[in-house]
XYZ file of C-alpha atoms in Angstrom:
617
model
C 108.144 102.220 109.603
C 109.111 99.892 106.933
C 107.451 99.596 103.513
C 107.538 100.156 99.691
C 105.308 102.010 97.302
C 105.621 102.406 93.510
C 103.693 104.090 90.768
C 104.422 103.164 87.082
C 103.232 104.589 83.913
C 100.530 107.266 83.857
C 99.936 106.588 87.558
C 103.050 108.472 88.315
C 101.475 111.791 87.436
C 98.088 110.881 88.978
C 99.385 109.864 92.452
C 99.501 112.556 95.090
C 102.917 111.687 96.503
C 102.843 114.620 98.960
C 99.621 113.069 100.648
C 101.088 109.745 100.636
C 104.306 110.795 102.280
C 102.461 112.275 105.203
C 100.686 108.990 105.823
C 103.933 106.922 105.687
C 106.225 108.940 107.932
C 103.775 109.428 110.945
C 104.189 107.376 114.095
C 104.699 104.919 115.666
C 108.221 105.378 114.134
C 109.903 108.460 112.828
C 110.604 107.355 109.116
C 112.527 108.504 106.153
C 111.606 107.985 102.531
C 114.280 106.925 100.060
C 113.281 107.527 96.417
C 114.207 105.852 93.125
C 112.917 107.417 89.955
C 113.224 106.690 86.172
C 111.449 107.116 82.890
C 107.907 106.032 83.758
C 108.180 105.213 87.300
C 108.525 106.699 90.750
C 108.866 104.703 94.028
C 110.205 104.892 97.543
C 111.215 102.766 100.444
C 110.268 103.868 104.034
C 112.790 103.094 106.768
C 112.964 104.195 110.460
C 115.285 107.078 110.631
C 117.728 105.337 113.016
C 117.938 102.239 110.753
C 121.534 101.529 109.831
C 120.984 98.789 107.308
C 121.645 99.649 103.753
C 118.668 100.774 101.586
C 120.297 101.553 98.185
C 123.074 100.303 95.926
C 124.293 100.754 92.399
C 126.354 98.590 90.128
C 129.906 99.919 89.387
C 128.937 101.074 86.003
C 125.791 102.777 87.254
C 123.552 100.766 84.929
C 121.674 98.977 87.851
C 120.090 100.634 90.955
C 118.570 98.603 93.765
C 116.210 99.938 96.540
C 115.538 97.436 99.186
C 113.073 97.315 102.173
C 114.640 94.560 104.233
C 117.989 92.935 103.745
C 119.857 90.154 101.779
C 123.292 88.455 101.951
C 124.762 86.578 99.017
C 127.470 83.913 98.295
C 129.389 86.501 96.252
C 131.403 87.587 99.217
C 132.808 86.090 102.285
C 130.541 85.832 105.496
C 132.637 88.618 107.060
C 131.418 91.219 104.531
C 128.722 93.625 105.694
C 125.160 93.896 104.450
C 125.992 97.102 102.542
C 128.767 95.253 100.562
C 126.378 92.322 99.855
C 123.752 94.625 98.442
C 126.437 96.387 96.182
C 127.671 92.937 95.147
C 124.031 91.906 94.200
C 123.620 95.083 92.014
C 126.877 94.294 90.361
C 125.625 90.734 89.697
C 122.396 92.013 88.174
C 124.557 94.320 85.946
C 126.751 91.449 84.856
C 124.380 88.655 84.297
C 120.662 89.879 84.785
C 118.345 89.605 87.647
C 117.675 85.916 87.206
C 121.502 85.060 87.768
C 121.785 87.401 90.853
C 118.775 85.803 92.519
C 120.558 82.452 92.439
C 123.348 83.915 94.573
C 121.122 84.761 97.522
C 121.861 83.189 100.905
C 119.797 85.350 103.263
C 116.589 87.022 101.961
C 113.831 88.889 103.553
C 112.894 92.048 101.489
C 110.534 93.947 99.117
C 112.927 95.131 96.507
C 112.978 97.358 93.383
C 115.739 96.741 90.766
C 116.096 99.175 87.826
C 118.162 98.160 84.830
C 118.711 101.345 82.778
C 120.373 99.608 79.759
C 117.249 97.413 79.334
C 114.791 100.156 80.363
C 113.180 97.765 82.826
C 111.976 97.944 86.479
C 111.555 94.900 88.604
C 109.645 94.670 91.890
C 109.727 91.494 93.987
C 109.700 90.005 97.307
C 111.934 87.301 98.927
C 111.285 83.554 97.977
C 108.699 82.955 100.722
C 107.087 86.374 100.501
C 108.039 87.323 104.078
C 107.371 90.934 102.924
C 104.134 90.602 100.958
C 103.666 92.769 97.910
C 100.336 93.937 96.292
C 99.560 95.473 93.029
C 96.655 97.002 91.237
C 96.026 98.719 87.848
C 95.263 102.540 88.133
C 92.128 103.886 86.523
C 94.231 106.578 84.978
C 96.458 103.970 83.380
C 99.675 102.376 84.745
C 99.944 100.518 88.001
C 100.349 100.986 91.845
C 102.502 98.640 93.980
C 102.909 98.439 97.589
C 103.761 96.374 100.699
C 100.801 98.229 102.302
C 97.648 97.341 100.449
C 95.351 99.949 102.190
C 97.709 102.525 100.718
C 96.546 101.604 97.219
C 92.919 101.803 98.014
C 93.413 105.174 99.853
C 95.183 106.559 96.826
C 91.736 107.054 95.009
C 93.301 105.746 91.769
C 92.115 102.033 91.974
C 88.715 100.342 91.704
C 87.570 99.439 95.185
C 84.740 97.067 94.296
C 84.702 94.210 96.946
C 85.865 90.781 96.014
C 83.373 88.628 97.954
C 85.090 85.418 96.996
C 88.203 86.629 98.668
C 86.271 87.843 101.721
C 84.667 84.495 101.945
C 88.065 82.735 101.827
C 89.292 85.046 104.500
C 86.429 84.211 106.780
C 86.213 80.516 106.319
C 89.867 79.477 105.768
C 91.433 82.379 107.640
C 93.107 83.803 104.478
C 92.343 84.767 100.931
C 93.603 82.204 98.469
C 95.452 82.370 95.052
C 96.188 86.024 94.359
C 92.984 87.405 95.767
C 92.447 90.135 98.387
C 89.338 91.893 99.658
C 89.081 93.957 96.464
C 88.698 92.789 92.853
C 91.340 95.096 91.430
C 93.942 94.373 94.182
C 96.163 91.325 93.691
C 98.666 89.642 95.860
C 102.093 88.924 94.212
C 102.515 85.177 94.650
C 105.753 83.747 96.064
C 108.678 83.579 93.666
C 107.114 85.942 91.137
C 108.449 89.277 89.887
C 106.631 92.292 88.598
C 108.526 93.576 85.556
C 107.728 96.901 83.938
C 109.085 97.410 80.460
C 109.456 101.161 80.075
C 109.223 101.167 76.278
C 105.813 99.250 76.240
C 104.384 100.801 79.384
C 103.253 97.353 80.515
C 103.723 95.431 83.697
C 103.932 91.543 83.562
C 104.327 88.884 86.203
C 107.268 86.473 85.632
C 108.561 83.476 87.664
C 111.733 83.267 89.574
C 114.520 81.109 88.189
C 114.900 77.685 89.687
C 111.821 78.074 92.027
C 112.003 76.328 95.454
C 108.457 74.899 94.851
C 110.051 72.694 92.211
C 112.151 71.112 94.904
C 110.865 67.558 95.777
C 111.980 65.445 98.705
C 114.981 63.038 98.091
C 113.818 59.769 99.586
C 117.378 58.462 99.510
C 118.430 60.996 102.138
C 119.069 59.832 105.575
C 119.098 63.113 107.583
C 120.904 63.213 110.837
C 119.954 65.521 113.672
C 123.447 66.886 114.166
C 123.805 67.940 110.585
C 120.425 69.629 110.507
C 121.293 71.535 113.759
C 124.647 72.588 112.249
C 122.639 74.033 109.214
C 120.468 75.944 111.466
C 123.346 77.317 113.466
C 124.903 78.450 110.244
C 121.745 80.480 109.467
C 121.890 81.961 112.943
C 125.496 83.084 112.313
C 124.571 84.731 108.956
C 121.655 86.500 110.488
C 123.692 87.731 113.460
C 126.222 89.153 110.774
C 123.378 91.559 109.734
C 123.968 93.389 112.974
C 121.547 95.303 115.193
C 120.506 95.019 118.845
C 118.697 91.765 118.885
C 115.903 90.310 121.147
C 113.966 87.220 120.999
C 110.198 86.891 120.423
C 109.460 83.986 122.663
C 106.415 81.710 122.612
C 105.549 78.268 123.883
C 106.486 76.686 120.482
C 109.486 74.687 119.467
C 110.792 77.122 116.957
C 111.569 80.208 119.187
C 112.981 77.818 121.813
C 115.397 76.409 119.230
C 116.592 79.937 118.417
C 117.101 80.519 122.101
C 119.398 77.506 122.116
C 121.538 78.406 119.161
C 121.602 82.197 118.549
C 125.237 83.279 119.022
C 124.841 85.500 122.108
C 125.930 84.868 125.653
C 122.715 86.246 127.060
C 119.366 86.900 125.372
C 116.395 89.051 126.275
C 112.974 87.472 125.629
C 109.609 89.146 124.993
C 106.505 87.096 125.193
C 102.798 87.901 124.768
C 99.372 86.328 125.571
C 96.850 85.778 128.381
C 98.505 86.087 131.808
C 98.498 82.911 133.566
C 98.029 80.805 130.323
C 100.320 77.813 129.505
C 101.481 79.833 126.628
C 103.176 82.478 128.795
C 104.264 79.945 131.499
C 105.958 77.619 129.022
C 107.736 80.646 127.433
C 108.961 81.767 130.878
C 110.321 78.265 131.706
C 112.185 78.164 128.394
C 113.731 81.571 128.956
C 114.708 80.544 132.533
C 116.243 77.304 131.247
C 118.409 79.351 128.798
C 119.225 81.902 131.607
C 117.647 84.513 129.440
C 116.046 87.770 130.575
C 112.214 87.400 130.261
C 109.531 90.113 129.762
C 105.800 89.323 129.496
C 104.011 92.128 127.570
C 100.488 92.962 128.734
C 97.820 93.601 126.011
C 94.922 95.670 127.434
C 92.042 96.302 125.069
C 92.553 100.123 125.274
C 96.058 99.689 123.687
C 94.657 97.345 120.984
C 91.992 99.961 120.031
C 94.632 102.736 119.971
C 96.932 100.700 117.794
C 94.298 99.279 115.338
C 94.366 102.025 112.739
C 98.175 101.834 112.428
C 98.088 97.910 112.353
C 95.531 98.022 109.455
C 97.671 100.505 107.550
C 100.614 98.236 107.813
C 99.053 95.020 106.437
C 95.497 95.440 105.608
C 94.635 92.784 108.153
C 94.942 94.339 111.646
C 95.652 91.040 113.151
C 98.301 89.635 115.567
C 98.128 92.551 118.094
C 99.791 90.711 120.785
C 103.041 90.394 118.646
C 102.779 93.954 117.550
C 102.706 94.884 121.289
C 105.731 92.759 121.866
C 107.767 94.481 119.194
C 106.699 97.865 120.632
C 107.905 96.780 124.100
C 111.234 95.422 122.517
C 111.738 99.034 120.907
C 110.998 100.760 124.259
C 113.801 98.543 125.854
C 116.300 99.759 123.285
C 116.168 96.869 120.799
C 115.844 97.425 116.929
C 115.494 93.700 115.928
C 113.479 90.735 116.956
C 114.017 86.991 116.254
C 111.015 85.161 114.869
C 110.788 81.399 114.629
C 108.503 81.354 111.533
C 108.485 78.287 109.475
C 110.621 76.110 112.042
C 107.733 73.593 112.457
C 107.531 73.296 108.653
C 111.168 72.695 107.943
C 112.148 70.575 110.774
C 108.723 69.495 112.180
C 107.226 68.520 108.828
C 103.866 70.181 109.762
C 102.947 70.776 106.086
C 103.107 67.081 105.246
C 100.371 66.050 107.605
C 96.618 65.782 107.414
C 96.563 64.972 103.776
C 93.192 65.093 101.710
C 92.224 61.786 100.202
C 94.262 59.731 102.537
C 93.088 56.068 103.198
C 91.926 54.892 106.627
C 95.184 53.051 106.988
C 97.093 56.205 106.428
C 95.035 58.174 108.938
C 95.592 55.459 111.578
C 99.316 55.409 110.797
C 99.457 59.130 111.318
C 98.433 58.641 114.887
C 101.730 56.683 115.293
C 103.713 59.392 113.636
C 104.094 57.247 110.546
C 103.824 59.258 107.427
C 102.314 57.679 104.314
C 102.535 59.604 101.045
C 100.467 58.739 97.861
C 100.411 60.056 94.294
C 97.636 61.554 92.019
C 97.529 63.206 88.757
C 95.907 66.508 87.834
C 92.750 64.807 86.803
C 92.044 64.388 90.587
C 92.837 67.946 91.599
C 89.209 69.035 91.741
C 88.628 66.082 94.157
C 91.535 67.064 96.207
C 90.308 70.571 96.301
C 87.047 69.452 97.945
C 89.020 67.614 100.672
C 91.329 70.427 101.312
C 88.426 72.923 101.633
C 86.706 70.520 103.945
C 89.806 70.378 106.194
C 90.424 74.165 106.123
C 86.826 75.298 106.317
C 86.169 76.869 109.703
C 82.671 76.896 110.889
C 81.803 80.389 111.925
C 78.767 81.484 113.997
C 78.175 84.324 111.608
C 74.538 84.852 112.719
C 75.992 86.127 116.060
C 77.844 89.026 114.356
C 76.541 89.416 110.693
C 73.481 90.336 108.887
C 71.466 87.882 106.824
C 72.448 89.619 103.645
C 76.180 89.601 104.466
C 75.913 85.847 105.364
C 74.252 85.004 102.109
C 76.874 86.942 100.136
C 79.876 85.062 101.544
C 78.212 81.612 101.861
C 77.308 81.595 98.165
C 81.102 81.640 97.030
C 82.099 78.065 97.839
C 82.429 77.315 94.085
C 84.942 80.152 93.475
C 86.875 79.060 96.521
C 87.118 75.476 95.109
C 88.293 76.938 91.774
C 90.974 79.017 93.467
C 92.254 75.973 95.306
C 92.358 73.915 92.054
C 93.971 76.556 90.181
C 96.663 76.905 92.729
C 97.362 73.117 92.794
C 97.934 73.169 89.091
C 100.315 75.979 89.500
C 102.521 74.247 92.123
C 102.049 70.647 91.159
C 105.163 68.446 91.678
C 106.512 66.433 88.754
C 106.348 63.239 90.837
C 102.651 63.612 91.694
C 103.352 63.432 95.546
C 100.173 64.676 97.480
C 102.559 65.653 100.436
C 104.508 67.977 98.223
C 101.428 69.293 96.602
C 99.796 70.110 99.918
C 103.142 71.694 101.192
C 103.338 73.950 98.153
C 99.712 74.956 98.456
C 100.261 75.960 102.024
C 103.401 77.835 101.284
C 101.622 79.760 98.429
C 98.650 80.722 100.517
C 98.102 80.807 104.229
C 101.667 81.109 105.349
C 102.634 84.168 103.191
C 99.128 85.649 103.379
C 98.137 85.123 107.053
C 100.953 83.660 109.365
C 103.459 85.857 107.583
C 101.542 89.066 108.593
C 102.923 88.791 112.170
C 106.267 89.812 110.954
C 104.865 92.623 108.907
C 103.179 94.045 112.034
C 106.402 93.712 114.129
C 108.156 95.780 111.461
C 106.044 98.743 112.486
C 108.590 98.933 115.404
C 111.615 96.744 114.702
C 113.242 94.787 111.998
C 112.736 90.989 112.003
C 115.136 88.213 111.537
C 113.726 84.770 110.485
C 116.674 82.217 111.144
C 114.322 79.384 109.699
C 112.569 81.124 106.813
C 115.132 83.693 105.813
C 118.060 81.395 104.950
C 117.746 80.311 101.260
C 120.403 77.598 101.502
C 118.650 75.992 104.566
C 115.225 76.414 102.830
C 116.517 74.445 99.829
C 118.057 71.712 101.975
C 114.980 71.173 104.123
C 112.487 70.874 101.221
C 114.606 67.927 100.026
C 114.163 66.080 103.411
C 111.936 63.019 103.108
C 108.576 63.825 104.687
C 108.688 60.399 106.581
C 111.817 61.512 108.393
C 110.574 64.835 109.644
C 106.827 64.693 109.882
C 105.311 64.794 113.466
C 108.588 66.250 114.893
C 110.301 62.928 114.326
C 113.599 64.844 113.619
C 112.863 67.940 115.597
C 112.768 66.169 118.918
C 116.137 64.333 118.596
C 117.689 67.669 117.340
C 116.617 69.064 120.778
C 117.768 66.106 122.737
C 121.325 66.236 121.273
C 121.855 70.032 121.008
C 119.651 71.601 123.671
C 118.899 69.075 126.452
C 118.103 71.780 128.999
C 115.313 73.073 126.711
C 114.105 69.643 125.782
C 113.185 69.045 129.490
C 110.680 72.090 129.304
C 107.200 70.923 128.395
C 105.889 71.082 124.738
C 103.261 73.712 124.071
C 101.035 71.097 122.367
C 101.134 67.848 124.388
C 102.354 69.633 127.643
C 104.645 66.684 128.147
C 108.484 67.228 128.347
C 109.669 67.995 124.779
C 112.180 65.285 125.053
C 109.286 62.664 125.192
C 109.022 60.367 122.086
C 106.999 62.056 119.308
C 104.685 59.129 119.016
C 103.742 59.327 122.844
C 103.284 63.071 122.626
C 100.924 62.627 119.648
C 98.852 59.967 121.012
C 98.702 61.682 124.479
C 97.663 65.033 122.974
C 95.079 63.339 120.645
C 93.574 61.435 123.426
C 93.301 64.301 125.850
C 91.907 66.646 123.230
C 89.249 64.125 122.183
C 88.198 63.560 125.814
C 88.277 67.364 126.445
C 90.677 66.976 129.200
C 93.529 69.177 127.936
C 92.592 72.154 130.011
C 92.659 70.042 133.262
C 95.972 68.436 132.200
C 97.268 71.999 131.778
C 96.501 72.942 135.204
C 98.163 69.899 136.571
C 101.314 69.989 134.495
C 101.921 73.665 134.036
C 99.590 75.381 136.299
C 97.638 77.616 133.871
C 94.856 77.512 131.198
C 95.243 76.556 127.723
C 93.295 79.631 126.593
C 95.638 81.973 124.663
C 92.868 84.134 123.057
C 92.473 87.692 124.395
C 89.259 88.249 122.472
C 86.701 86.669 124.862
C 87.910 89.076 127.606
C 88.294 91.981 125.405
C 84.667 91.658 124.188
C 83.214 91.946 127.655
C 84.350 95.647 127.580
C 82.129 98.494 126.514
C 84.975 100.039 124.634
C 85.471 96.833 122.391
C 81.730 96.566 121.966
C 81.410 100.087 120.965
C 84.273 99.622 118.458
C 82.936 96.388 116.922
C 79.385 97.824 116.585
C 80.665 101.045 114.785
C 83.003 99.084 112.441
C 80.526 96.295 111.419
C 77.476 98.581 111.071
C 79.232 101.166 109.020
C 80.381 98.455 106.505
C 76.898 97.018 106.310
C 78.315 93.588 107.652
C 76.055 93.682 110.825
C 72.878 95.270 112.298
C 72.574 97.010 115.689
C 69.957 94.494 116.964
C 72.003 91.555 116.159
C 75.218 92.864 117.841
C 73.266 94.033 120.850
C 71.816 90.608 121.406
C 75.167 89.064 121.087
C 76.728 91.494 123.449
C 74.076 90.815 126.051
C 74.825 87.166 125.850
C 78.486 87.819 126.404
C 77.852 90.177 129.373
C 75.584 87.406 130.863
C 78.500 84.902 130.686
C 76.901 82.726 127.924
C 79.371 80.949 125.692
C 79.754 82.709 122.407
C 82.431 81.839 119.754
C 84.091 85.206 119.286
C 87.112 84.228 116.926
C 85.337 85.366 113.794
C 85.639 88.997 115.137
C 89.413 88.700 114.602
C 88.642 88.533 110.710
C 85.457 90.534 110.445
C 86.906 93.830 111.831
C 89.479 94.198 109.017
C 87.110 92.885 106.430
C 84.606 95.700 107.556
C 87.375 98.167 107.095
C 87.992 97.165 103.474
C 84.257 97.179 102.842
C 84.023 100.793 104.159
C 86.776 101.837 101.703
C 84.908 100.427 98.673
């Protein structure tokens, strides 16, 4: 499996590397550890033994060494150059002009990486611009620091403080992800996007510094008039770059627009698609229709509860969240079919659909009404209103959870008392990513990119990397990323650009229904939005799904899983052991589920990994 772990300072001597190694090379994949050591630090990158992509490079003068979990390409070499040549060119660029200069030359980036500059006696650890490979760090009680892409490994080391952070846990429960740099533990921090951990060997200190020319500083250029053909060409360029990385590549197919767009433009004569989800659901049926329209081979991966329970420990070790099992299972199936890489459409709806520019806090009634007609209206505020905006953002992201069905009164009281800290984290992040022009659209976009995407949605890729490598044709191309962030929100919001891109470049896939409105994708965005909003308000979407697609809109496996005795026993053991719940509470809830009574089960998705963290404290 993939991953990175580092110890710096006194933690090098305190960490039991032999025990860590045993945990990192065990199944599901046979792995090999690649080490990098220097004065005051020791680290390794874990790679599958059959992985052919480069992991290490040195500058020509030997002053810089790079160890990478993931991959990168640069503009330093022609596109015909291989990934190993690009990694060597990157190391040479660091030697010639420093890390900041080398980072500006990236064209493709998805990695956690360590860079050692011997002349400067300095070690850097960083992730890619969007933190597609999240990195976590914590001070060791013995002195020094531990850093890893697998946060449970730091807690299991026995070297860090494991006191729970109930504010982070509350954020996880009520907004689906911890915010700012919080995690489930007070000592454990998330390395924010476009930040670098730098360890100065002479001072034995680690500091967090910003990337040069951060993407979060990019603001839309309202003078631009984007054309669908030009944007499609930029995406095709990203596909060609990713294809140059090599590997035997398959497609992670869903009902969404993003995986379908990859299906249309990936440079391959015939593709193989793996999808996931509840059999007979619209999600699976639409994915199948998209694959058929593209003449691709299609596989639906079943996800029985027994397989989830067997995989849970490994999933939790990989990302500390244990979520997105269906994608983890699809990645396993791809590996079983001989593939070593999957394509993921992550971020397509953001870049070309403008999804992060919608549902703005503090918007006027006129603005909300215009949004129903797919008309985007931005407005501007100063930092003096950020606390007010934080209230509005929390109100929109706060998910009402029926905690009394699964949690003890003491646990409920603990997490519900953390609202003020949650608001403070949102306000703090708003001030960190505020745009110069004061645009609320850009402010909300940056907040989402800093938090939920890299912390929650991005974890699906981390889990898939337990079996295969992942390519992100939308999110992994730095040039495309910078271009898309300059697009005016009014031009791309509500799929106003995405649908024309489909009509022009992939009409055969535009005829397949959208996974949201369940109308043909080629339908005007305004009609799709009004139709979907109306049917959702009238609670008729499920009936329309049966008429238009022939399946149910339910994609969630949890309600069926929770009717089984195996899952009920697992939930009971995990939650009671962590003092999250009580036996009488869970037995009453499971009786209701067995009796067919409606019980909102989504909170279990998050409570199980939270309970595992609490059991480690």
